[in-house]
């Protein structure tokens, strides 16, 4: 290969939304959690990070990253942990096979693009680090499995380890001090329960006031409720949720999801000073889900909130019109209904009324309709061209 060759690999990686929340670190440096967690990987047709990793002997150091065309630092400890680990794996390959080009010694040029707001409670860092790790692993032609790579992605963003797998994914807390047993585990593939759907009510696309990293460490240090949640509440919820997924038991899935979201945010409120991720629109969304379930006479929908005000409503495809239809009736003018999925939803009149209806109309900026999806996908659509220039 000639000396000015630009090596490239591109991938897309999904957002995941936890139904059992990760909150708290037992080792901040290694990003080791105080409790296990479990999430649903969402479809990349709707929410994804697209990343191209490239390297060349002609590139000048240091490594660089563009996110949505804006330069981003790579000097932070989390990014460096990922890059160092990936380079070490590539270097080991090169040592065992001298015919391989020394990619580990070349500066990296990375370019990423999200098709959703960054840092607004939509798991952008999870998709971002999963895409970065997977793209570089492909560039370096590493043989490690997604679960093995999840150990690296975890060091960048804890939740990123779950975005390296599709379907229903656990992040096992682990007990070893070096973190080698704190990694992603497939609970069930997408094909096991493909009917799962999600309606995301985007309340705010603004960057959140208290970052997840700062918030969870303050909770660990100050919340009296925290230890009970980490040692008793979450382990029980993990067992119950895995049973619900195995049995495709939506009512059980929904109850655990809502109870767990409430527990997580109660712990945030129990922090000193209290952390308020939910707002009036979030609370109206909760009331909206309760109204949908009351009207249906059964549990057809479940709400959950990560560290932000956006509401994720889970439901099954068979209840599309019952659940999404109720929200479409009051939010039909918002962005997000014009695609194939949105057009297929039939409105359900009279379910959301009064103050709930008014607050949602005033506070929801857009909706996203999506479903359970697959893990990272290698693509030939590169964000950096064969000359090493960023594609505009």
Coordinates of C-alpha atoms in Angstrom, one line a residue:
X1 CA 0.0 0.0 0.0
X2 CA 1.4 3.4 -0.9
X3 CA 2.6 5.8 1.8
X4 CA -0.2 8.3 1.5
X5 CA -3.1 5.9 1.8
X6 CA -6.1 6.9 3.9
X7 CA -7.6 4.0 5.8
X8 CA -11.3 4.3 6.6
X9 CA -14.2 2.5 8.3
X10 CA -17.6 3.8 9.1
X11 CA -20.4 2.6 11.4
X12 CA -23.8 3.7 12.7
X13 CA -24.6 3.0 16.4
X14 CA -27.9 3.1 18.2
X15 CA -29.4 5.0 21.1
X16 CA -30.5 2.8 24.0
X17 CA -33.1 3.8 26.6
X18 CA -32.7 2.1 29.9
X19 CA -35.7 0.6 31.7
X20 CA -33.5 -0.2 34.7
X21 CA -31.4 2.8 35.2
X22 CA -27.6 3.2 35.7
X23 CA -26.9 5.8 38.3
X24 CA -23.8 6.0 40.4
X25 CA -20.2 4.9 40.0
X26 CA -18.1 2.6 42.3
X27 CA -15.0 3.6 40.4
X28 CA -15.3 6.8 38.5
X29 CA -11.9 6.3 36.7
X30 CA -13.0 3.0 35.2
X31 CA -16.6 4.0 34.9
X32 CA -17.7 1.0 37.0
X33 CA -21.4 1.2 38.1
X34 CA -22.9 0.8 41.6
X35 CA -25.7 -1.2 40.1
X36 CA -26.6 -3.3 37.0
X37 CA -28.9 -1.8 34.3
X38 CA -31.0 -2.9 31.4
X39 CA -32.1 -1.1 28.2
X40 CA -33.9 -1.4 25.0
X41 CA -31.8 -0.7 21.9
X42 CA -33.7 1.6 19.5
X43 CA -33.9 1.4 15.8
X44 CA -31.2 3.3 13.9
X45 CA -33.6 4.3 11.2
X46 CA -34.8 6.9 13.7
X47 CA -32.0 7.5 16.2
X48 CA -28.3 7.0 15.5
X49 CA -24.8 8.3 15.5
X50 CA -22.8 7.8 12.3
X51 CA -19.0 7.8 12.7
X52 CA -16.1 7.5 10.3
X53 CA -12.7 6.6 11.7
X54 CA -9.7 7.2 9.5
X55 CA -5.9 7.2 9.8
X56 CA -3.0 7.8 7.6
X57 CA 0.8 8.3 7.8
X58 CA 0.1 11.6 6.2
X59 CA -2.1 12.9 9.0
X60 CA -0.5 15.3 11.4
X61 CA -1.0 14.7 15.2
X62 CA -2.9 14.9 17.4
X63 CA -6.0 12.8 16.9
X64 CA -9.1 14.9 16.0
X65 CA -12.8 14.6 16.2
X66 CA -15.6 16.5 14.6
X67 CA -19.2 16.1 15.9
X68 CA -21.9 17.5 13.7
X69 CA -19.1 19.5 12.0
X70 CA -17.9 21.0 15.2
X71 CA -14.4 20.2 16.7
X72 CA -14.5 18.2 19.9
X73 CA -11.7 17.6 22.4
X74 CA -10.2 14.1 22.6
X75 CA -7.8 15.0 25.4
X76 CA -10.2 14.1 28.2
X77 CA -9.6 11.0 30.2
X78 CA -12.6 9.1 29.0
X79 CA -11.8 9.5 25.3
X80 CA -8.1 8.8 25.9
X81 CA -9.0 5.5 27.7
X82 CA -10.9 4.3 24.7
X83 CA -8.3 5.3 22.2
X84 CA -5.5 3.9 24.2
X85 CA -7.2 0.5 24.6
X86 CA -8.1 0.2 21.0
X87 CA -4.6 1.2 19.9
X88 CA -3.1 -1.5 22.3
X89 CA -5.3 -4.2 20.7
X90 CA -4.2 -3.1 17.2
X91 CA -0.6 -2.9 18.2
X92 CA -0.8 -6.5 19.5
X93 CA -2.1 -7.6 16.1
X94 CA 0.8 -5.8 14.3
X95 CA 3.3 -7.4 16.6
X96 CA 2.1 -10.9 15.8
X97 CA 1.9 -10.2 12.1
X98 CA 4.6 -7.8 10.8
X99 CA 2.9 -7.7 7.3
X100 CA 0.1 -5.5 8.7
X101 CA 0.3 -1.8 8.2
X102 CA 1.2 0.0 11.5
X103 CA -2.2 1.7 11.8
X104 CA -1.8 2.0 15.6
X105 CA 1.0 4.5 15.1
X106 CA -1.0 6.8 12.7
X107 CA -3.0 9.8 14.0
X108 CA -6.8 9.3 13.9
X109 CA -9.2 11.6 12.1
X110 CA -12.7 11.0 13.3
X111 CA -16.0 12.5 12.1
X112 CA -19.4 11.9 13.7
X113 CA -23.0 13.1 13.1
X114 CA -26.1 12.6 15.2
X115 CA -29.6 12.7 13.7
X116 CA -31.0 13.8 17.1
X117 CA -30.1 16.6 19.7
X118 CA -26.9 16.1 21.5
X119 CA -26.8 16.0 25.4
X120 CA -30.5 16.5 25.8
X121 CA -31.5 13.3 27.6
X122 CA -31.6 11.2 24.4
X123 CA -28.5 9.0 25.3
X124 CA -26.3 10.8 22.8
X125 CA -23.0 10.0 24.6
X126 CA -24.0 6.3 24.6
X127 CA -24.5 6.2 20.8
X128 CA -21.5 8.4 20.3
X129 CA -18.9 6.3 22.2
X130 CA -20.4 3.1 20.9
X131 CA -20.0 4.4 17.3
X132 CA -16.5 5.7 18.0
X133 CA -15.3 2.3 19.5
X134 CA -17.0 0.2 16.8
X135 CA -15.7 2.4 13.9
X136 CA -12.1 2.3 15.2
X137 CA -12.3 -1.4 15.9
X138 CA -13.4 -1.9 12.3
X139 CA -10.7 0.4 11.1
X140 CA -8.1 -1.7 13.0
X141 CA -9.8 -4.9 12.0
X142 CA -10.0 -6.1 15.6
X143 CA -11.4 -9.6 16.3
X144 CA -13.0 -8.7 19.6
X145 CA -16.7 -9.4 20.1
X146 CA -19.2 -6.7 20.8
X147 CA -19.3 -7.8 24.5
X148 CA -15.5 -7.5 24.6
X149 CA -15.6 -4.1 23.0
X150 CA -18.2 -3.0 25.5
X151 CA -15.5 -3.0 28.2
X152 CA -13.8 -0.3 26.2
X153 CA -16.9 1.7 25.3
X154 CA -17.9 1.6 29.0
X155 CA -14.8 3.7 29.8
X156 CA -16.0 6.4 27.5
X157 CA -19.6 6.5 28.6
X158 CA -21.1 3.8 30.9
X159 CA -24.3 3.4 28.9
X160 CA -22.3 3.1 25.7
X161 CA -21.5 -0.5 26.5
X162 CA -25.2 -1.4 26.0
X163 CA -25.3 0.3 22.6
X164 CA -22.8 -2.2 21.2
X165 CA -25.6 -4.8 21.2
X166 CA -29.1 -4.8 19.7
X167 CA -32.4 -5.9 21.3
X168 CA -32.6 -6.1 25.1
X169 CA -29.3 -5.6 26.8
X170 CA -28.0 -5.7 30.3
X171 CA -24.9 -4.0 31.7
X172 CA -23.7 -6.2 34.5
X173 CA -22.3 -4.3 37.4
X174 CA -19.5 -6.8 38.1
X175 CA -17.5 -7.2 41.3
X176 CA -13.9 -7.2 40.1
X177 CA -11.8 -4.2 41.0
X178 CA -10.3 -4.0 37.4
X179 CA -13.8 -4.0 35.9
X180 CA -13.2 -6.9 33.5
X181 CA -16.6 -8.4 34.5
X182 CA -18.5 -5.1 34.1
X183 CA -19.7 -5.4 30.6
X184 CA -22.8 -5.7 28.3
X185 CA -24.8 -8.9 28.1
X186 CA -27.5 -9.8 25.6
X187 CA -30.7 -10.5 27.4
X188 CA -32.7 -11.1 24.3
X189 CA -32.2 -10.2 20.6
X190 CA -34.6 -7.9 18.7
X191 CA -36.1 -11.0 17.0
X192 CA -37.3 -12.3 20.4
X193 CA -39.7 -9.4 21.0
X194 CA -39.8 -7.3 17.8
X195 CA -43.2 -5.8 18.5
X196 CA -41.8 -3.3 21.1
X197 CA -42.4 0.3 20.1
X198 CA -41.4 3.7 21.6
X199 CA -42.8 7.1 21.3
X200 CA -40.4 9.8 22.4
X201 CA -41.9 13.1 23.5
X202 CA -39.0 15.7 23.0
X203 CA -39.7 18.2 25.7
X204 CA -36.4 20.1 25.4
X205 CA -33.5 19.9 22.9
X206 CA -31.4 22.0 25.2
X207 CA -28.3 20.7 27.0
X208 CA -29.3 19.6 30.5
X209 CA -28.4 21.7 33.5
X210 CA -26.8 18.9 35.5
X211 CA -24.8 16.4 33.6
X212 CA -25.3 12.7 34.3
X213 CA -21.6 12.3 35.5
X214 CA -21.9 15.2 38.0
X215 CA -25.4 14.3 39.1
X216 CA -24.8 10.6 39.8
X217 CA -21.7 11.3 41.9
X218 CA -23.5 13.9 43.9
X219 CA -26.3 11.3 44.5
X220 CA -23.7 8.7 45.7
X221 CA -22.2 11.2 48.1
X222 CA -25.4 12.7 49.6
X223 CA -28.6 10.6 49.0
X224 CA -29.7 8.5 52.0
X225 CA -32.0 6.5 49.6
X226 CA -29.1 5.6 47.3
X227 CA -27.7 2.6 49.1
X228 CA -31.1 1.0 49.3
X229 CA -31.8 1.5 45.7
X230 CA -28.4 0.1 44.6
X231 CA -28.3 -2.9 46.8
X232 CA -32.0 -3.9 47.1
X233 CA -34.3 -2.1 44.7
X234 CA -32.4 -2.5 41.4
X235 CA -31.2 -6.1 41.9
X236 CA -34.9 -7.2 42.4
X237 CA -36.0 -5.1 39.4
X238 CA -33.3 -6.6 37.2
X239 CA -34.5 -10.2 38.0
X240 CA -38.1 -9.2 37.4
X241 CA -37.4 -7.4 34.2
X242 CA -35.4 -10.3 32.7
X243 CA -38.3 -12.6 33.5
X244 CA -40.8 -10.2 31.9
X245 CA -38.7 -9.9 28.7
X246 CA -38.2 -13.7 28.5
X247 CA -42.0 -14.2 28.8
X248 CA -42.8 -11.2 26.5
X249 CA -45.0 -10.0 29.4
X250 CA -45.8 -6.4 28.6
X251 CA -47.9 -5.5 31.7
X252 CA -45.0 -6.7 33.9
X253 CA -42.4 -4.9 31.7
X254 CA -44.5 -1.7 31.9
X255 CA -45.0 -1.8 35.7
X256 CA -41.3 -2.4 36.3
X257 CA -40.3 0.3 33.8
X258 CA -42.5 3.0 35.4
X259 CA -41.6 2.0 39.0
X260 CA -37.9 2.0 38.2
X261 CA -38.1 5.5 36.5
X262 CA -39.9 6.8 39.5
X263 CA -37.3 5.3 41.9
X264 CA -34.4 6.8 39.9
X265 CA -35.9 10.3 39.9
X266 CA -36.9 10.0 43.6
X267 CA -33.2 9.3 44.3
X268 CA -32.3 12.4 42.3
X269 CA -34.7 14.5 44.4
X270 CA -33.1 12.9 47.5
X271 CA -29.8 14.3 46.5
X272 CA -28.4 17.4 48.2
X273 CA -28.9 19.8 46.5
X274 CA -31.9 18.1 44.8
X275 CA -31.6 17.4 41.1
X276 CA -34.7 18.2 39.0
X277 CA -34.6 16.5 35.6
X278 CA -38.3 16.4 35.2
X279 CA -40.5 19.4 34.6
X280 CA -44.2 20.2 34.3
X281 CA -44.3 18.9 30.8
X282 CA -42.7 15.6 31.9
X283 CA -45.3 15.3 34.7
X284 CA -48.1 15.9 32.1
X285 CA -46.7 13.1 30.0
X286 CA -46.9 10.8 33.1
X287 CA -50.5 11.8 33.5
X288 CA -51.1 11.2 29.8
X289 CA -49.8 7.6 30.0
X290 CA -52.0 7.0 33.1
X291 CA -55.0 8.3 31.1
X292 CA -54.2 6.0 28.2
X293 CA -54.0 3.0 30.5
X294 CA -57.2 4.0 32.3
X295 CA -59.1 4.4 29.0
X296 CA -57.7 1.0 27.7
X297 CA -58.7 -0.7 31.0
X298 CA -55.3 -2.3 31.1
X299 CA -51.6 -1.4 31.0
X300 CA -51.0 -0.6 27.3
X301 CA -48.2 2.0 27.8
X302 CA -45.2 2.6 30.1
X303 CA -43.3 5.9 30.6
X304 CA -39.6 6.3 31.5
X305 CA -37.3 9.2 31.8
X306 CA -33.5 9.3 31.7
X307 CA -31.5 12.2 33.1
X308 CA -33.6 14.8 31.3
X309 CA -37.3 15.9 30.7
X310 CA -38.0 13.9 27.6
X311 CA -40.6 11.1 28.0
X312 CA -40.1 7.7 26.3
X313 CA -43.4 5.8 26.1
X314 CA -43.1 2.1 25.4
X315 CA -46.0 0.1 23.9
X316 CA -46.6 -2.9 21.6
X317 CA -47.3 -2.5 17.9
X318 CA -50.8 -4.0 18.5
X319 CA -51.6 -1.0 20.7
X320 CA -50.2 1.6 18.3
X321 CA -53.5 3.5 17.9
X322 CA -54.5 3.2 21.5
X323 CA -51.2 4.7 22.8
X324 CA -49.6 6.7 20.0
X325 CA -53.0 7.7 18.7
X326 CA -53.9 9.4 22.0
X327 CA -50.8 11.5 21.8
X328 CA -51.2 12.2 18.1
X329 CA -54.7 13.6 18.7
X330 CA -53.2 16.4 20.8
X331 CA -49.7 16.6 19.3
X332 CA -50.5 16.0 15.6
X333 CA -49.2 19.4 14.5
X334 CA -45.7 18.7 16.0
X335 CA -42.8 17.5 13.9
X336 CA -42.4 13.7 13.7
X337 CA -45.7 12.4 12.4
X338 CA -45.1 12.8 8.7
X339 CA -43.0 9.6 8.2
X340 CA -44.4 6.2 7.4
X341 CA -44.8 5.3 11.1
X342 CA -46.5 8.5 12.0
X343 CA -48.9 8.5 9.1
X344 CA -50.1 5.0 10.1
X345 CA -51.2 6.1 13.6
X346 CA -54.9 6.7 13.9
X347 CA -55.9 9.3 16.4
X348 CA -57.8 8.4 19.6
X349 CA -60.1 11.2 20.6
X350 CA -60.9 12.3 24.1
X351 CA -58.2 10.4 26.0
X352 CA -55.9 13.3 26.9
X353 CA -57.9 16.3 28.1
X354 CA -57.8 19.5 30.1
X355 CA -54.5 20.6 31.7
X356 CA -52.6 17.5 30.5
X357 CA -53.6 18.3 26.9
X358 CA -52.7 22.0 27.2
X359 CA -49.3 21.4 28.9
X360 CA -48.3 18.8 26.3
X361 CA -49.3 21.0 23.4
X362 CA -47.3 23.9 24.9
X363 CA -44.3 22.0 26.0
X364 CA -43.5 19.2 23.5
X365 CA -41.4 20.4 20.6
X366 CA -41.4 17.2 18.5
X367 CA -42.1 13.5 18.6
X368 CA -40.0 10.5 17.5
X369 CA -41.6 7.2 16.7
X370 CA -39.3 4.2 16.9
X371 CA -38.9 0.6 17.8
X372 CA -36.5 -2.0 19.2
X373 CA -33.6 -2.3 16.9
X374 CA -30.2 -3.8 16.1
X375 CA -26.6 -3.1 17.3
X376 CA -24.0 -1.1 15.4
X377 CA -24.0 -1.5 11.6
X378 CA -20.9 -1.1 9.3
X379 CA -21.7 1.2 6.4
X380 CA -19.9 2.4 3.3
X381 CA -21.2 5.9 3.6
X382 CA -18.0 7.7 4.8
X383 CA -17.9 11.1 6.5
X384 CA -14.2 11.4 5.5
X385 CA -13.2 11.0 1.8
X386 CA -10.3 9.0 0.4
X387 CA -8.0 12.1 0.7
X388 CA -8.7 12.4 4.4
X389 CA -11.0 15.5 4.0
X390 CA -14.2 15.8 5.9
X391 CA -17.3 15.3 3.7
X392 CA -19.5 18.4 4.0

